[in-house]
């Protein structure tokens, strides 16, 4: 139906073009329209136009060869005459598109005639199996009727509601009215009246100066199913080797229907008002899947079904232009309307972050758009990466970050203690994508470093040989009593807390393990390094206990207690909560007895 309506629209545009030099061809038939007539009783669906029509020779030429395109031949003829400046916008593929009718029809009849009188009519009939008949006929009006004898399994397309639905979806913005006679109730009586099925108003083809904010908003709500206005409208045209028009919308918030894990992105792709693909992934990368809108281009070669676009450099150019405009639009929103941007980012920032891993060309531009809470910022306020780097104190060479499920627990994490003491800020990240996006990433020459990794500078700096010697025996005893850890060592990472667990080398962090398990992955538990603070009173007391009585069972019990505390501090669960409680109770009882 889409193809046949497109062909009908072309036929009208052709006669309008021809009439510029020969008005007699119009035959006083200028009420341009495309009529769709479903006939349930006869089992036919007819698409009629009052366009240019075809002669008998043209019918044989155009319909006798499957891949022959009358539209293409017409355009070539026009260009040969150097009249391309006034070439009409043509969208059909008459041969290829026309033959799609046989997907639903057992037979197709075409009644057509050009200007010049009823006797010039031609009747073409085929069952689509390779043969056809052509004969002269009388046709009262100029134009073409395509009559489909519908297959039994395609009778649903004879229901007016189904026709209306298809026209609305695929041909809503066709320039000429698509009409259908429908039964309506007027003053209690049933009457047959024409109904125009398409809106015809392709807003993206109009000049920006002629469009009101209310019209933009109405169109956005129509295609995005969002009751609220968009945060930003991006309306632009590209001319030159690749020509297309685009109207894009950045939402003000995460729409209720938005799915973070939605596997498809894409904009509506039109070829001069005709919907080709509802969601064309080739023109919009997945990390920008929150953007809604349309791209309209006539430069794209399409396959027979028009559902799969051929690999084409035009698509690459369109995507690059779309991405550039979207990222620039977001940057403008961030710069000029920060509160609006922050609201958008609160709902969709996690999706935008995916660009760090998906778009190597624009990853730094994406990074410029990111916002984070941080240790040194007031709760609820955010900083950009540029602001963070500008405020880095002398001597800090890396961008520090800490990942977890929620910001508030991260603020109280023991991993932050030494950084606070040095006046260094740490970004607090709570989106699942953070664990995958930032390891190995560099921003303005600064590498990202996780605060809970063992190789963070300062872990065991400035610990004297004397202190290491005093704790050597205890550390060995703790390793033996704690099979769950890869190593036990001293650290200057901590200023208040007694102990913490860190991922060593390239091992997974605890947060990464929890995320993968949440995603259903089978992950073996990684042994992490237990770092203990030699200046903490509890650790010093445990060292004294071990020095005086190495075989005291409390050495093992308290070592396990330090490990369990570190497990809780990293956001994980202790393996045996009952035993953990018993150890705490023993300490309470001992302290009370001493009083």
XYZ file of C-alpha atoms in Angstrom:
595
model
C 0.000 0.000 0.000
C 2.849 2.348 0.820
C 4.499 1.660 -2.541
C 1.321 2.127 -4.550
C 0.478 5.378 -2.756
C 4.029 6.597 -3.405
C 3.669 5.815 -7.094
C 0.317 7.623 -7.179
C 1.878 10.672 -5.538
C 4.637 10.648 -8.159
C 2.085 10.433 -10.941
C 0.401 13.600 -9.657
C 3.725 15.425 -9.303
C 4.659 14.436 -12.854
C 1.496 15.879 -14.402
C 1.880 19.046 -12.350
C 5.438 19.353 -13.644
C 4.469 18.657 -17.251
C 1.632 21.161 -17.085
C 4.113 23.982 -16.483
C 4.859 23.869 -20.199
C 1.521 22.447 -21.393
C -1.457 23.349 -19.224
C -3.879 21.547 -21.566
C -2.700 18.245 -20.110
C -4.577 19.047 -16.899
C -7.976 18.654 -18.637
C -9.563 20.691 -15.820
C -8.755 17.792 -13.510
C -6.709 19.513 -10.807
C -8.380 18.295 -7.630
C -5.283 16.317 -6.670
C -5.971 13.265 -4.543
C -5.174 9.586 -4.109
C -8.218 7.418 -3.460
C -8.147 4.064 -1.650
C -11.253 1.910 -2.124
C -11.623 -1.342 -0.182
C -14.422 -3.595 -1.503
C -15.149 -6.482 0.835
C -17.852 -7.991 -1.362
C -15.723 -7.978 -4.497
C -12.524 -8.795 -2.581
C -10.622 -5.922 -4.171
C -8.521 -3.006 -3.002
C -8.184 -0.131 -5.474
C -5.661 2.715 -5.396
C -6.582 5.529 -7.812
C -4.931 8.794 -8.766
C -5.574 11.625 -11.208
C -1.922 11.890 -12.134
C -0.069 11.687 -15.431
C -1.290 8.237 -16.446
C 0.418 5.969 -18.998
C 0.069 5.210 -22.671
C -0.123 1.616 -23.912
C 3.569 1.614 -24.797
C 4.484 3.016 -21.395
C 2.415 0.345 -19.663
C 4.276 -2.393 -21.524
C 7.610 -0.715 -20.869
C 7.091 0.021 -17.199
C 5.027 -2.953 -16.045
C 6.490 -5.563 -18.335
C 9.848 -5.512 -16.556
C 9.909 -6.047 -12.805
C 12.798 -3.720 -12.020
C 11.854 -0.955 -14.460
C 11.175 2.338 -12.727
C 9.040 4.894 -14.476
C 10.051 7.398 -11.840
C 13.752 6.905 -12.555
C 13.241 7.181 -16.317
C 11.261 10.383 -15.845
C 13.964 11.923 -13.670
C 16.672 10.948 -16.150
C 14.701 12.549 -18.982
C 14.216 15.747 -16.994
C 17.901 15.971 -16.130
C 18.851 15.332 -19.743
C 16.952 18.515 -20.582
C 18.923 20.436 -17.940
C 15.739 21.226 -16.053
C 16.884 19.700 -12.764
C 16.377 22.969 -10.909
C 12.618 22.452 -11.119
C 12.595 18.665 -10.854
C 9.554 17.503 -8.869
C 10.114 15.439 -5.725
C 9.541 11.846 -6.775
C 9.543 8.909 -4.378
C 8.154 5.846 -6.115
C 9.875 2.830 -7.627
C 7.127 2.057 -10.074
C 8.357 -1.298 -11.325
C 9.840 -2.692 -8.115
C 7.353 -1.068 -5.756
C 4.398 -1.953 -7.951
C 5.215 -5.648 -7.930
C 5.041 -5.729 -4.131
C 1.269 -5.823 -4.721
C 1.539 -9.531 -5.559
C 2.463 -10.277 -1.950
C -1.224 -9.805 -1.129
C -2.970 -10.106 -4.495
C -3.725 -13.113 -6.711
C -4.140 -10.751 -9.665
C -3.626 -7.071 -10.401
C -5.504 -4.964 -12.930
C -4.234 -1.553 -14.011
C -6.555 0.902 -15.767
C -4.697 3.988 -16.963
C -4.636 6.752 -19.507
C -2.673 9.943 -20.156
C -4.129 13.307 -21.145
C -5.809 13.336 -24.534
C -9.227 11.737 -24.194
C -11.093 8.636 -22.890
C -10.175 6.497 -25.911
C -6.486 6.469 -24.903
C -7.111 4.138 -21.961
C -5.123 0.921 -21.431
C -5.990 -2.157 -19.383
C -3.150 -4.335 -18.027
C -3.814 -7.601 -16.148
C -1.357 -10.052 -14.553
C -1.264 -12.772 -11.916
C 2.384 -11.979 -11.188
C 3.695 -15.241 -12.575
C 5.536 -13.635 -15.482
C 2.822 -13.146 -18.096
C 0.365 -10.301 -18.617
C -2.280 -9.054 -21.058
C -2.614 -5.540 -22.423
C -5.547 -4.099 -24.317
C -6.993 -0.726 -25.162
C -9.987 0.473 -23.184
C -12.087 3.541 -22.571
C -11.287 5.435 -19.378
C -13.231 8.563 -18.578
C -10.569 10.401 -16.557
C -6.830 10.872 -16.748
C -4.779 8.892 -14.231
C -4.331 5.339 -12.983
C -6.411 2.785 -11.064
C -4.525 -0.169 -9.572
C -7.007 -2.905 -8.608
C -5.782 -5.729 -6.358
C -7.732 -8.992 -6.220
C -6.838 -9.869 -2.659
C -5.649 -13.296 -1.532
C -7.765 -15.102 1.044
C -5.140 -14.579 3.768
C -4.936 -10.849 3.016
C -8.595 -9.929 3.392
C -7.791 -7.961 6.568
C -6.566 -5.173 4.268
C -10.124 -4.682 3.051
C -11.166 -3.412 6.470
C -11.290 0.405 6.485
C -9.687 0.566 9.948
C -6.683 -1.443 8.720
C -6.295 0.753 5.631
C -6.523 3.851 7.814
C -3.872 2.413 10.196
C -1.401 1.642 7.401
C -1.797 4.985 5.670
C -1.334 6.786 8.984
C 1.854 4.887 9.727
C 3.597 4.837 6.354
C 2.094 7.603 4.213
C 0.889 10.151 6.750
C 3.079 12.920 5.329
C 2.486 12.338 1.618
C 1.930 15.742 0.021
C -1.415 14.893 -1.599
C -4.536 13.840 0.315
C -5.159 10.104 0.570
C -8.960 9.751 0.756
C -11.339 6.888 1.419
C -15.126 6.796 1.398
C -16.337 5.735 4.836
C -19.711 5.263 6.429
C -20.507 7.891 9.039
C -23.527 8.651 11.175
C -24.890 12.170 10.634
C -28.015 13.276 12.523
C -28.890 9.663 13.238
C -28.550 8.628 9.595
C -25.845 6.548 7.895
C -24.047 8.487 5.170
C -21.049 7.784 2.934
C -18.478 10.572 3.028
C -14.841 10.998 2.050
C -12.277 10.997 4.833
C -8.714 12.212 4.383
C -6.485 9.591 5.995
C -3.140 11.419 6.077
C -2.034 14.528 7.947
C 0.069 15.780 4.963
C 2.005 18.187 7.207
C 5.647 17.066 7.148
C 6.817 19.543 9.757
C 10.497 18.774 9.168
C 10.263 20.011 5.563
C 9.095 23.450 6.639
C 11.340 26.372 7.504
C 12.208 26.679 11.198
C 11.024 30.280 11.182
C 7.530 29.140 10.179
C 7.128 26.604 12.997
C 5.882 27.551 16.450
C 7.118 25.921 19.678
C 3.627 24.485 20.114
C 3.845 22.727 16.716
C 7.225 21.238 17.587
C 5.852 20.096 20.922
C 2.776 18.530 19.356
C 4.862 16.574 16.850
C 7.267 15.411 19.576
C 4.429 14.124 21.715
C 3.018 12.314 18.702
C 6.188 10.371 17.907
C 7.631 9.994 21.431
C 4.417 9.259 23.371
C 5.720 11.632 26.043
C 3.190 13.959 27.715
C 5.873 16.548 28.504
C 7.643 18.931 26.105
C 11.179 18.038 24.941
C 14.238 19.634 26.510
C 15.641 20.643 23.134
C 14.628 20.678 19.467
C 17.246 20.090 16.760
C 15.936 21.000 13.300
C 18.503 21.132 10.505
C 19.014 20.589 6.773
C 22.151 19.366 5.061
C 22.823 20.211 1.424
C 25.628 19.171 -0.872
C 26.809 15.716 -1.872
C 24.518 14.194 0.745
C 21.218 15.988 1.233
C 18.725 15.318 3.983
C 16.488 17.064 6.466
C 16.218 16.103 10.099
C 14.064 16.982 13.075
C 15.312 15.567 16.377
C 14.157 15.901 19.975
C 16.091 15.491 23.221
C 13.636 14.502 25.994
C 13.435 16.501 29.198
C 13.508 13.354 31.329
C 13.464 9.596 31.041
C 10.101 8.726 29.474
C 7.995 6.203 31.369
C 8.158 3.847 28.393
C 11.964 4.025 28.098
C 13.832 0.749 28.568
C 17.516 1.036 29.518
C 18.206 -2.398 28.044
C 16.238 -1.775 24.851
C 18.238 -3.527 22.119
C 17.214 -1.142 19.320
C 17.755 2.510 18.647
C 16.907 4.484 15.577
C 15.144 7.421 14.027
C 12.208 7.321 11.646
C 13.655 7.258 8.149
C 11.633 8.861 5.367
C 12.247 9.181 1.651
C 10.496 12.421 0.759
C 7.634 12.031 3.231
C 7.274 8.242 2.888
C 8.170 6.170 5.936
C 10.872 3.673 4.980
C 11.886 2.391 8.412
C 10.227 3.022 11.739
C 13.516 2.783 13.625
C 16.609 3.044 11.452
C 19.557 1.988 13.612
C 22.062 2.961 10.919
C 21.526 6.698 11.509
C 21.543 6.728 15.322
C 24.063 4.934 17.586
C 22.685 2.901 20.466
C 23.982 5.201 23.192
C 21.768 8.009 21.830
C 18.629 5.850 21.745
C 16.739 8.365 23.875
C 16.701 10.807 20.907
C 13.432 10.827 18.953
C 12.841 12.253 15.531
C 12.963 11.840 11.769
C 15.476 11.885 8.946
C 14.192 12.490 5.433
C 16.490 11.739 2.484
C 15.936 10.933 -1.169
C 19.533 9.859 -1.798
C 19.340 6.331 -0.397
C 19.201 3.244 -2.622
C 16.663 0.778 -1.248
C 16.160 -2.915 -1.773
C 12.927 -4.464 -3.067
C 11.122 -4.533 0.270
C 12.519 -1.166 1.372
C 12.931 -2.642 4.860
C 16.686 -3.222 4.627
C 18.906 -0.409 3.459
C 21.936 -1.260 1.410
C 25.311 -0.374 2.865
C 25.773 3.141 1.664
C 28.176 6.020 2.358
C 25.169 8.371 2.592
C 24.068 6.551 5.743
C 27.495 6.975 7.324
C 27.424 10.681 6.525
C 23.912 11.036 7.928
C 24.893 9.283 11.146
C 28.008 11.428 11.626
C 25.935 14.578 11.108
C 23.174 13.420 13.435
C 25.659 12.491 16.192
C 27.500 15.803 15.825
C 24.266 17.775 16.100
C 22.958 15.784 19.070
C 26.205 16.112 21.048
C 26.379 19.837 20.235
C 22.749 20.236 21.283
C 23.433 18.519 24.592
C 26.489 20.709 25.158
C 24.394 23.850 24.516
C 21.735 22.602 26.911
C 24.364 21.907 29.592
C 25.953 25.322 29.113
C 22.846 27.494 28.819
C 20.102 25.607 30.695
C 21.952 23.632 33.324
C 18.941 22.824 35.504
C 17.089 21.425 32.492
C 20.175 19.466 31.477
C 20.662 18.122 34.979
C 17.093 16.824 35.019
C 17.636 15.156 31.651
C 20.950 13.716 32.827
C 19.471 12.356 36.033
C 17.241 10.058 34.008
C 19.334 9.319 30.928
C 22.956 10.022 31.841
C 23.645 6.310 32.298
C 22.672 5.708 28.663
C 24.798 8.604 27.422
C 27.817 7.148 29.273
C 27.692 4.126 26.992
C 29.213 6.378 24.332
C 32.544 6.115 26.193
C 32.745 2.455 25.161
C 30.718 2.558 21.919
C 31.893 5.691 20.102
C 35.671 6.007 20.012
C 35.535 8.992 17.685
C 33.370 11.102 20.017
C 34.178 9.600 23.413
C 35.844 12.765 24.757
C 32.882 14.864 23.584
C 30.629 12.430 25.426
C 32.886 12.689 28.476
C 32.456 16.483 28.456
C 28.715 15.944 28.936
C 28.998 13.702 32.000
C 28.168 14.784 35.546
C 29.159 13.167 38.854
C 28.726 13.611 42.546
C 32.075 13.706 44.322
C 33.593 13.546 47.785
C 34.448 17.247 47.956
C 31.152 18.495 46.491
C 28.055 19.059 48.603
C 25.629 16.101 48.508
C 23.217 16.538 45.604
C 25.530 18.792 43.606
C 27.493 17.551 40.614
C 30.756 18.284 38.843
C 31.849 17.764 35.263
C 35.121 16.071 34.360
C 36.506 19.408 33.176
C 35.742 20.973 36.588
C 37.280 18.006 38.379
C 40.518 18.196 36.377
C 40.771 21.972 36.877
C 40.595 21.524 40.664
C 43.079 18.655 40.928
C 45.787 19.591 43.470
C 49.440 19.643 42.489
C 50.911 16.181 42.358
C 47.660 14.388 41.508
C 48.040 12.810 38.078
C 44.964 10.564 37.918
C 41.195 10.994 38.007
C 40.060 9.060 41.067
C 36.691 7.346 41.254
C 34.799 4.845 43.358
C 31.889 2.706 42.164
C 28.981 1.305 44.148
C 25.215 0.929 44.330
C 24.431 4.281 45.986
C 26.208 7.575 46.646
C 25.610 7.856 50.386
C 27.364 4.595 51.362
C 30.238 5.535 49.056
C 30.710 8.841 50.889
C 31.462 6.882 54.084
C 33.727 4.329 52.424
C 37.108 3.692 54.083
C 38.723 3.802 50.637
C 38.334 7.592 50.644
C 40.144 8.335 53.891
C 43.652 8.957 52.587
C 42.381 10.975 49.610
C 40.380 13.211 51.917
C 43.479 13.709 54.035
C 45.426 14.848 50.947
C 42.632 17.136 49.743
C 42.058 15.007 46.653
C 38.552 14.628 45.266
C 37.041 11.279 44.253
C 34.171 10.867 41.808
C 31.303 8.747 43.129
C 29.802 6.538 40.418
C 26.637 4.470 40.804
C 25.625 3.462 37.270
C 26.337 -0.143 36.222
C 28.009 1.088 33.035
C 30.684 2.893 35.096
C 32.502 -0.365 35.851
C 32.891 -1.025 32.133
C 33.367 2.491 30.782
C 36.137 4.074 32.833
C 38.900 1.535 33.485
C 41.572 2.388 30.912
C 39.839 5.603 29.803
C 41.790 8.854 29.591
C 40.336 12.363 29.717
C 42.561 15.261 28.688
C 45.595 13.035 29.239
C 44.495 11.975 32.736
C 43.949 8.274 33.377
C 41.065 7.052 35.515
C 41.979 5.100 38.641
C 39.609 3.197 40.912
C 40.059 4.113 44.578
C 39.481 0.519 45.674
C 42.235 -1.016 43.563
C 45.444 -2.205 45.173
C 47.767 -0.237 42.917
C 46.453 3.179 43.987
C 49.366 5.375 44.967
C 49.668 5.667 48.748
C 48.592 2.153 49.696
C 51.835 1.313 51.494
C 53.947 4.444 50.987
C 55.800 5.890 53.993
C 55.568 2.706 56.063
C 58.936 2.320 57.713
C 60.922 -0.901 57.696
C 60.674 -0.931 61.496
C 56.861 -0.898 61.422
C 56.783 -3.600 58.757
C 59.040 -5.765 60.884
C 56.821 -5.334 63.968
C 53.737 -6.479 62.016
C 55.354 -9.222 59.926
C 54.426 -12.043 62.283
C 50.819 -10.929 62.662
C 50.376 -10.502 58.909
C 51.626 -14.067 58.300
C 49.286 -15.405 60.968
C 46.344 -13.534 59.448
C 47.104 -14.960 55.990
C 47.010 -18.476 57.415
C 43.730 -17.909 59.233
C 42.012 -16.125 56.324
C 41.876 -18.441 53.289
C 39.422 -16.018 51.577
C 42.087 -13.358 50.946
C 44.914 -13.278 48.421
C 47.250 -11.405 50.738
C 47.392 -9.338 53.942
C 49.506 -6.198 54.024
C 49.893 -2.864 55.736
C 48.512 0.308 54.174
C 48.554 4.080 54.503
C 45.358 4.212 52.453
C 43.363 4.333 55.701
C 43.431 7.053 58.358
C 40.562 5.961 60.636
C 39.323 2.517 59.609
C 41.098 -0.655 60.670
C 41.011 -2.568 57.383
C 39.732 -2.673 53.827
C 39.693 -5.063 50.890
C 41.171 -4.069 47.544
C 41.259 -5.706 44.125
C 44.834 -6.420 43.144
C 46.224 -5.958 39.643
C 43.645 -6.648 36.939
C 41.300 -8.575 39.250
C 37.601 -7.682 39.421
C 36.403 -5.288 42.077
C 33.708 -6.437 44.470
C 31.194 -4.120 42.814
C 31.933 -5.616 39.390
C 31.365 -9.123 40.775
C 28.038 -8.092 42.284
C 26.944 -6.492 39.016
C 27.770 -9.549 36.926
C 25.885 -11.815 39.309
C 22.926 -9.453 39.134
C 23.054 -9.803 35.323
C 22.889 -13.581 35.704
C 26.578 -14.288 35.048
C 28.334 -17.110 36.878
C 31.312 -15.422 38.497
C 33.871 -17.124 40.679
C 34.595 -15.199 43.851
C 37.853 -13.304 43.505
C 40.272 -13.301 46.395
C 41.079 -9.719 47.288
C 43.895 -8.223 49.349
C 43.181 -7.320 52.966
C 44.934 -4.082 53.854
C 45.246 -3.179 57.551
C 45.976 0.199 59.093
C 49.014 -0.053 61.416
C 47.958 3.172 63.200
C 44.493 1.905 64.113
C 44.127 1.068 67.850
C 42.353 -2.227 67.172
C 45.087 -3.367 64.773
C 47.828 -2.337 67.211
C 46.045 -4.208 70.020
C 45.805 -7.324 67.835
C 49.536 -7.045 67.092
C 50.320 -6.842 70.826
C 48.099 -9.840 71.510
C 49.902 -11.872 68.845
C 53.341 -10.736 70.069
C 52.580 -11.813 73.661
C 50.634 -15.035 72.936
C 50.807 -16.094 69.271
C 48.686 -19.189 69.919
C 45.800 -17.253 71.492
C 42.608 -18.291 69.599
C 41.441 -14.688 69.690
C 44.107 -13.807 67.109
C 42.254 -15.898 64.548
C 38.826 -14.730 65.748
C 39.718 -11.024 65.676
C 41.490 -11.389 62.311
C 38.293 -12.820 60.925
C 36.360 -9.939 62.485
C 38.583 -7.386 60.731
C 38.024 -9.235 57.444
C 34.248 -9.263 57.914
C 34.254 -5.550 58.672
C 36.137 -4.940 55.439
C 33.626 -7.076 53.526
C 30.756 -4.971 54.874
C 32.617 -1.720 54.108
C 33.032 -2.693 50.434
C 29.271 -3.274 50.157
C 29.299 -7.073 50.168
C 27.741 -9.567 52.575
C 29.682 -11.568 55.130
C 29.692 -15.277 54.389
C 28.582 -16.254 57.920
C 26.509 -13.542 59.638
C 25.883 -15.750 62.688
C 29.585 -16.231 63.411
C 30.149 -12.529 62.794
C 27.529 -11.741 65.449
C 29.095 -14.193 67.912
C 32.489 -12.516 67.628
C 30.939 -9.094 68.278
C 29.070 -10.481 71.287
C 32.297 -11.919 72.725
C 33.988 -8.528 72.502
C 30.995 -6.839 74.146
C 30.934 -9.361 76.976
C 34.681 -9.047 77.567
C 34.523 -5.255 77.656
C 31.564 -5.253 80.076
C 33.255 -7.747 82.432
C 36.352 -5.554 82.602
C 34.195 -2.646 83.760
